[in-house]
């Protein structure tokens, strides 16, 4: 009797779960930060090659792409993406797989993402060998998400040029293991950096009227810009400016000639994101000129908002219901955290889903980017089931869409 997909995946995970957990723990113990993921890339490459795949390393030497399925057979191409890099911070857990690398830690779950995609690739490779793949699945193991920029390298290498849809998971320690969070529309925000340098005539604090009172002017810039944004932009865009660094002066009795402020600009609306640099420069100049100081604005682009496409999200939800059950789905809240998967979503349809990693009943959670972050490793099996089912659903949907177009092509 032929197994259904749910049973086939259960059988696969029963045979591979131990191996995949060990693989994840090895990555966790040997984290590598952005563009230094040489060992990680090598480990993934060797395992894929053992499964009969032919991975191609990206031009900068870290990250790789591997196709599952026969190019000669035609059919649609869908991509699944995982990120390889760790964060530049210490690991403060007491576990056997604690980081052995100083100032490097998988505190965002990228070791889980990589392991899930590896497991998915192994399952799909076996599926393809049995003739069960109506198209190709491109496995994208991306470097340097945290920098960010790795997504742009993947795109520059032409690795999504023929892809119809792209999918990814991100660990979510606020969701119980077994749960999957989905959302249509913006799920993560844009994140840019802003640096403001101000300059003016300094002098004695006893005679501020003979100076450009630079500290006072800088204080106005720091306090008035966030407030002004709420009156210049639709609040539904969630455009926010938060300062993280402010400095001016060296002594209490002298008004300095130079000052500096730096912060982050985040938002959920793509149109507002594109307009933000010009708007902020206008506001800074307006406030600074009122106090007789000169202002120089440096606006550094980060990533756009990650906007999930409707059909792709529906495919993930259908896959989750099929292989995990209807209770697995949970609405994912919007986050102003940034994710460079957004670059792919500007180019092709796709969706980013949340993978629950919290052990039920523990109370609270170890948040992302904390030195004690860890996961319930049962999430690996959940992720493999979901990604494999999503890829197959997307291929079938793409194949059906192509079939629907065939009569038009024949008549041309």
Coordinates of C-alpha atoms in Angstrom, one line a residue:
X1 CA 0.0 0.0 0.0
X2 CA 1.4 3.4 -1.0
X3 CA 2.0 5.8 1.8
X4 CA 0.4 9.2 2.0
X5 CA 2.7 12.2 2.3
X6 CA 2.1 12.6 6.0
X7 CA 3.0 9.0 6.6
X8 CA 6.0 9.2 4.3
X9 CA 7.4 12.2 6.2
X10 CA 6.8 10.5 9.5
X11 CA 8.7 7.5 8.3
X12 CA 11.5 9.7 7.0
X13 CA 11.8 11.6 10.3
X14 CA 11.8 8.4 12.3
X15 CA 14.9 7.3 10.4
X16 CA 16.6 10.8 10.2
X17 CA 15.7 12.7 13.3
X18 CA 18.7 11.6 15.4
X19 CA 21.1 12.5 12.6
X20 CA 19.5 15.9 12.0
X21 CA 19.6 16.8 15.7
X22 CA 23.3 15.8 15.8
X23 CA 23.9 18.0 12.7
X24 CA 22.2 21.0 14.3
X25 CA 24.2 20.6 17.5
X26 CA 27.4 20.4 15.6
X27 CA 26.5 23.7 13.8
X28 CA 25.6 25.2 17.1
X29 CA 28.9 24.3 18.7
X30 CA 30.8 25.7 15.7
X31 CA 29.0 28.9 14.7
X32 CA 30.4 31.2 12.0
X33 CA 29.4 34.8 11.4
X34 CA 28.5 36.3 8.1
X35 CA 30.8 35.5 5.1
X36 CA 32.9 33.3 7.3
X37 CA 30.6 30.2 7.1
X38 CA 33.3 28.0 5.4
X39 CA 33.0 25.0 7.8
X40 CA 29.1 25.2 7.7
X41 CA 29.1 25.4 3.9
X42 CA 31.4 22.4 3.7
X43 CA 29.3 20.3 6.1
X44 CA 26.1 21.0 4.2
X45 CA 27.8 20.4 0.8
X46 CA 29.2 17.0 1.8
X47 CA 25.9 15.8 3.1
X48 CA 24.0 16.9 0.0
X49 CA 26.6 15.2 -2.2
X50 CA 26.2 12.0 -0.2
X51 CA 22.5 12.2 -1.2
X52 CA 23.5 12.5 -4.9
X53 CA 23.0 16.2 -5.3
X54 CA 25.4 18.6 -6.9
X55 CA 25.6 21.8 -4.8
X56 CA 27.3 24.9 -6.2
X57 CA 29.1 27.2 -3.8
X58 CA 28.4 30.9 -4.2
X59 CA 31.1 33.2 -5.7
X60 CA 32.3 34.6 -2.3
X61 CA 33.1 31.1 -1.0
X62 CA 30.3 30.6 1.5
X63 CA 26.7 29.6 1.0
X64 CA 25.6 27.2 -1.7
X65 CA 22.7 26.3 -3.9
X66 CA 21.5 22.8 -4.9
X67 CA 18.7 21.7 -7.2
X68 CA 16.6 18.7 -6.5
X69 CA 15.0 17.2 -9.6
X70 CA 15.8 16.7 -13.2
X71 CA 16.2 19.9 -15.3
X72 CA 15.5 18.0 -18.5
X73 CA 12.1 17.0 -17.2
X74 CA 10.9 20.6 -17.2
X75 CA 8.2 21.8 -14.9
X76 CA 8.2 24.7 -12.4
X77 CA 11.1 25.6 -10.0
X78 CA 10.5 26.7 -6.5
X79 CA 13.1 27.7 -3.9
X80 CA 13.5 27.0 -0.2
X81 CA 15.9 29.3 1.7
X82 CA 17.8 28.9 4.9
X83 CA 20.5 31.2 6.4
X84 CA 23.8 29.9 7.7
X85 CA 25.4 32.7 9.7
X86 CA 25.6 33.2 13.5
X87 CA 25.6 36.3 15.6
X88 CA 28.8 38.0 17.0
X89 CA 28.0 37.4 20.6
X90 CA 28.8 35.0 23.4
X91 CA 26.9 31.8 24.1
X92 CA 26.0 31.7 27.8
X93 CA 24.1 28.4 27.9
X94 CA 25.2 25.3 29.9
X95 CA 24.7 22.6 27.3
X96 CA 27.0 20.0 25.7
X97 CA 26.7 21.8 22.3
X98 CA 27.5 25.3 23.6
X99 CA 29.5 27.4 21.2
X100 CA 33.2 26.6 21.1
X101 CA 34.0 29.8 19.1
X102 CA 34.6 33.0 21.1
X103 CA 32.1 35.8 20.3
X104 CA 30.0 33.7 18.0
X105 CA 26.6 32.1 18.8
X106 CA 23.6 30.8 17.0
X107 CA 21.3 32.9 19.0
X108 CA 18.8 33.5 16.2
X109 CA 18.2 29.9 15.2
X110 CA 20.0 29.8 11.8
X111 CA 21.5 26.4 12.8
X112 CA 17.9 25.1 13.0
X113 CA 17.0 26.8 9.6
X114 CA 20.0 25.1 8.0
X115 CA 19.2 21.7 9.5
X116 CA 15.6 21.9 8.5
X117 CA 16.5 22.7 4.9
X118 CA 19.1 20.0 4.8
X119 CA 16.5 17.4 6.0
X120 CA 14.0 18.7 3.5
X121 CA 16.6 18.4 0.7
X122 CA 17.3 14.8 1.7
X123 CA 13.6 13.9 1.8
X124 CA 13.0 15.6 -1.6
X125 CA 16.0 13.9 -3.2
X126 CA 14.6 10.5 -2.3
X127 CA 11.2 11.6 -3.5
X128 CA 12.7 12.7 -6.8
X129 CA 14.6 9.4 -7.2
X130 CA 11.3 7.7 -7.0
X131 CA 9.9 9.9 -9.7
X132 CA 7.6 11.9 -7.4
X133 CA 8.8 15.5 -8.1
X134 CA 6.8 17.4 -10.8
X135 CA 9.6 20.0 -11.3
X136 CA 12.6 21.2 -9.4
X137 CA 13.2 22.5 -5.8
X138 CA 16.2 24.8 -5.4
X139 CA 17.8 24.6 -1.9
X140 CA 19.3 28.0 -1.1
X141 CA 21.7 28.0 1.8
X142 CA 22.4 31.7 2.2
X143 CA 25.3 33.4 3.9
X144 CA 25.3 36.7 5.8
X145 CA 21.7 37.3 6.7
X146 CA 22.6 39.1 9.9
X147 CA 25.0 41.6 8.2
X148 CA 22.7 41.8 6.0
X149 CA 23.3 41.3 2.3
X150 CA 23.6 37.6 1.7
X151 CA 20.3 37.5 -0.2
X152 CA 21.7 40.1 -2.7
X153 CA 24.7 37.8 -3.3
X154 CA 22.4 34.9 -4.0
X155 CA 20.4 37.0 -6.4
X156 CA 23.5 38.4 -8.1
X157 CA 24.7 34.9 -8.8
X158 CA 21.4 34.3 -10.7
X159 CA 20.2 31.7 -8.3
X160 CA 16.6 32.8 -8.3
X161 CA 16.3 33.8 -12.0
X162 CA 14.2 30.8 -12.9
X163 CA 12.3 30.4 -9.6
X164 CA 8.5 30.9 -9.5
X165 CA 8.1 31.0 -5.7
X166 CA 10.3 31.1 -2.7
X167 CA 9.7 30.0 0.9
X168 CA 11.5 30.3 4.3
X169 CA 11.0 29.6 8.0
X170 CA 12.2 31.5 10.9
X171 CA 12.4 30.3 14.5
X172 CA 9.8 31.9 16.8
X173 CA 10.4 31.3 20.5
X174 CA 7.0 32.8 21.4
X175 CA 5.3 29.9 19.6
X176 CA 5.1 26.4 21.0
X177 CA 6.9 23.7 19.1
X178 CA 4.5 22.1 16.6
X179 CA 2.9 25.5 15.8
X180 CA 3.5 27.5 12.5
X181 CA 2.8 31.2 12.3
X182 CA 1.6 32.7 8.9
X183 CA 0.6 36.1 7.8
X184 CA -0.3 37.8 4.5
X185 CA 1.3 41.1 3.8
X186 CA 4.2 42.7 5.8
X187 CA 5.5 40.3 8.4
X188 CA 8.9 42.0 9.2
X189 CA 9.9 45.6 8.9
X190 CA 12.5 47.5 6.9
X191 CA 15.5 48.5 9.0
X192 CA 17.8 51.3 7.9
X193 CA 20.5 53.3 9.8
X194 CA 20.6 57.1 10.1
X195 CA 23.6 59.2 11.2
X196 CA 23.3 62.9 11.8
X197 CA 26.4 65.2 12.3
X198 CA 25.8 68.7 13.4
X199 CA 28.3 71.6 13.5
X200 CA 28.2 75.2 14.6
X201 CA 30.0 78.0 16.4
X202 CA 30.9 76.9 19.9
X203 CA 31.7 79.0 22.9
X204 CA 31.2 79.6 26.6
X205 CA 28.0 78.3 28.2
X206 CA 27.6 81.7 29.9
X207 CA 27.0 83.3 26.5
X208 CA 24.9 80.9 24.4
X209 CA 23.5 83.8 22.4
X210 CA 26.9 84.3 20.9
X211 CA 27.1 80.7 19.7
X212 CA 25.1 78.1 17.8
X213 CA 23.9 76.3 20.9
X214 CA 24.7 72.9 19.4
X215 CA 23.8 70.6 22.3
X216 CA 20.3 72.2 22.5
X217 CA 19.9 72.0 18.8
X218 CA 21.0 68.3 18.8
X219 CA 18.5 67.6 21.6
X220 CA 15.7 69.1 19.5
X221 CA 16.7 66.9 16.5
X222 CA 16.7 63.8 18.7
X223 CA 13.3 64.5 20.3
X224 CA 11.4 66.3 17.5
X225 CA 12.1 63.9 14.6
X226 CA 10.4 60.9 16.0
X227 CA 7.4 63.1 17.0
X228 CA 7.3 64.8 13.6
X229 CA 7.2 61.4 11.7
X230 CA 3.9 60.6 13.4
X231 CA 2.4 63.7 11.8
X232 CA 4.0 63.4 8.4
X233 CA 3.4 59.7 7.7
X234 CA 0.3 57.4 7.9
X235 CA 0.7 55.7 11.4
X236 CA -0.3 52.4 9.8
X237 CA 3.1 52.2 8.1
X238 CA 4.7 51.9 11.6
X239 CA 7.5 54.2 10.6
X240 CA 9.7 54.6 13.7
X241 CA 13.0 56.3 14.4
X242 CA 14.8 55.3 17.6
X243 CA 18.2 56.8 18.5
X244 CA 20.8 54.5 20.0
X245 CA 23.8 56.9 20.2
X246 CA 24.1 60.6 20.9
X247 CA 27.3 62.5 21.7
X248 CA 28.5 66.1 21.9
X249 CA 31.0 68.0 24.0
X250 CA 33.7 67.2 26.4
X251 CA 33.2 69.6 29.4
X252 CA 30.3 71.2 31.3
X253 CA 31.2 74.8 30.6
X254 CA 31.8 74.8 26.8
X255 CA 29.3 74.6 24.0
X256 CA 30.9 72.2 21.5
X257 CA 31.3 72.8 17.8
X258 CA 30.3 69.3 16.7
X259 CA 27.8 66.7 17.8
X260 CA 26.5 63.3 16.5
X261 CA 23.4 61.1 16.7
X262 CA 22.8 57.7 15.2
X263 CA 19.8 55.4 15.2
X264 CA 17.6 53.0 13.3
X265 CA 14.6 53.7 11.1
X266 CA 12.0 50.9 10.8
X267 CA 8.8 50.5 8.9
X268 CA 6.3 48.0 7.5
X269 CA 5.2 49.9 4.4
X270 CA 7.3 49.6 1.3
X271 CA 6.2 53.0 -0.3
X272 CA 7.0 54.8 3.0
X273 CA 10.3 53.0 3.2
X274 CA 11.3 54.3 -0.2
X275 CA 10.3 57.9 0.8
X276 CA 11.9 57.8 4.3
X277 CA 15.5 59.1 3.4
X278 CA 14.2 62.3 1.8
X279 CA 11.7 63.0 4.5
X280 CA 14.2 62.5 7.3
X281 CA 16.8 64.7 5.6
X282 CA 14.1 67.4 5.2
X283 CA 13.1 67.3 8.9
X284 CA 16.7 67.3 10.2
X285 CA 17.6 70.3 8.0
X286 CA 14.5 72.2 9.2
X287 CA 15.1 71.7 12.9
X288 CA 18.8 72.4 12.6
X289 CA 18.5 75.6 10.7
X290 CA 16.1 77.0 13.3
X291 CA 18.9 77.0 15.8
X292 CA 21.7 78.1 13.4
X293 CA 23.6 74.8 13.1
X294 CA 24.5 72.9 10.0
X295 CA 23.4 69.3 9.7
X296 CA 24.8 66.5 7.6
X297 CA 22.6 63.4 7.2
X298 CA 23.9 60.0 6.3
X299 CA 21.1 57.5 5.5
X300 CA 22.2 53.9 5.1
X301 CA 19.8 51.5 3.5
X302 CA 19.3 48.1 5.2
X303 CA 16.5 45.8 4.0
X304 CA 12.9 46.5 2.8
X305 CA 9.9 45.1 4.6
X306 CA 9.2 41.4 4.0
X307 CA 5.8 41.3 2.4
X308 CA 4.2 37.8 2.2
X309 CA 2.3 37.1 -1.0
X310 CA -1.3 35.7 -0.7
X311 CA -1.1 32.5 -2.8
X312 CA 2.3 31.5 -1.4
X313 CA 1.0 31.9 2.1
X314 CA -2.0 29.9 1.3
X315 CA 0.3 27.1 0.0
X316 CA 2.2 27.0 3.3
X317 CA -1.1 26.9 5.3
X318 CA -2.5 24.1 3.2
X319 CA 0.8 22.1 3.6
X320 CA 0.8 22.7 7.4
X321 CA -2.8 21.5 7.6
X322 CA -2.0 18.4 5.5
X323 CA 1.1 17.2 7.4
X324 CA 0.8 18.8 10.8
X325 CA -2.9 19.1 11.3
X326 CA -5.3 22.1 11.3
X327 CA -4.4 23.0 14.9
X328 CA -0.8 23.7 13.9
X329 CA -1.6 27.1 12.3
X330 CA -1.3 30.3 14.3
X331 CA -1.6 34.0 13.1
X332 CA 1.9 35.6 13.1
X333 CA 2.1 39.1 14.4
X334 CA 4.0 41.8 12.5
X335 CA 7.5 42.5 13.7
X336 CA 9.7 45.5 13.2
X337 CA 12.7 43.2 13.2
X338 CA 14.4 43.0 9.8
X339 CA 14.9 40.0 7.6
X340 CA 16.9 40.0 4.3
X341 CA 14.5 37.4 2.9
X342 CA 12.6 40.6 2.0
X343 CA 14.9 41.1 -1.0
X344 CA 13.7 37.9 -2.6
X345 CA 10.1 38.9 -2.0
X346 CA 10.6 42.1 -3.9
X347 CA 11.5 40.0 -6.9
X348 CA 9.3 36.9 -6.8
X349 CA 6.3 35.7 -4.9
X350 CA 6.9 33.9 -1.7
X351 CA 6.3 33.8 2.1
X352 CA 8.2 33.7 5.3
X353 CA 6.6 31.6 8.1
X354 CA 7.3 31.3 11.8
X355 CA 8.4 28.0 13.2
X356 CA 7.5 27.4 16.9
X357 CA 10.5 26.5 19.0
X358 CA 9.2 26.9 22.6
X359 CA 8.7 23.8 24.8
X360 CA 5.0 23.9 25.9
X361 CA 4.4 24.6 29.6
X362 CA 7.8 26.1 30.4
X363 CA 6.5 29.6 30.8
X364 CA 8.2 32.5 29.2
X365 CA 10.7 32.0 26.4
X366 CA 14.3 32.6 25.6
X367 CA 14.1 35.4 23.0
X368 CA 16.0 35.7 19.8
X369 CA 19.4 37.4 20.0
X370 CA 19.8 36.5 23.7
X371 CA 22.9 34.7 24.8
X372 CA 20.8 31.9 26.4
X373 CA 18.7 31.3 23.3
X374 CA 17.9 27.7 22.5
X375 CA 15.1 25.6 20.9
X376 CA 13.0 22.6 21.5
X377 CA 14.7 20.3 18.9
X378 CA 11.4 18.7 17.9
X379 CA 11.0 21.8 15.8
X380 CA 13.4 20.4 13.3
X381 CA 11.0 17.6 12.4
X382 CA 8.1 20.0 12.2
X383 CA 10.1 22.3 9.9
X384 CA 11.1 19.4 7.6
X385 CA 7.5 18.2 7.3
X386 CA 6.3 21.7 6.6
X387 CA 9.0 22.7 4.0
X388 CA 8.8 19.4 2.1
X389 CA 5.0 19.5 1.9
X390 CA 5.1 23.2 0.9
X391 CA 7.6 22.6 -1.9
X392 CA 5.5 19.7 -3.3
X393 CA 2.3 21.8 -3.1
X394 CA 4.0 24.7 -4.8
X395 CA 5.3 22.5 -7.6
X396 CA 1.9 21.0 -8.1
X397 CA 0.3 24.4 -8.2
X398 CA 2.9 25.6 -10.7
X399 CA 2.5 22.6 -12.9
X400 CA -1.2 23.0 -12.9
X401 CA -0.9 26.7 -13.8
X402 CA 1.4 25.8 -16.7
X403 CA -1.0 23.1 -17.9
X404 CA -3.8 25.7 -17.9
X405 CA -1.7 27.9 -20.2
X406 CA -0.8 25.2 -22.6
X407 CA -3.9 25.7 -24.9
X408 CA -3.0 29.4 -25.3
X409 CA 0.6 28.5 -26.2
X410 CA -0.5 25.9 -28.7
X411 CA -2.8 28.5 -30.4
X412 CA 0.0 31.1 -30.7

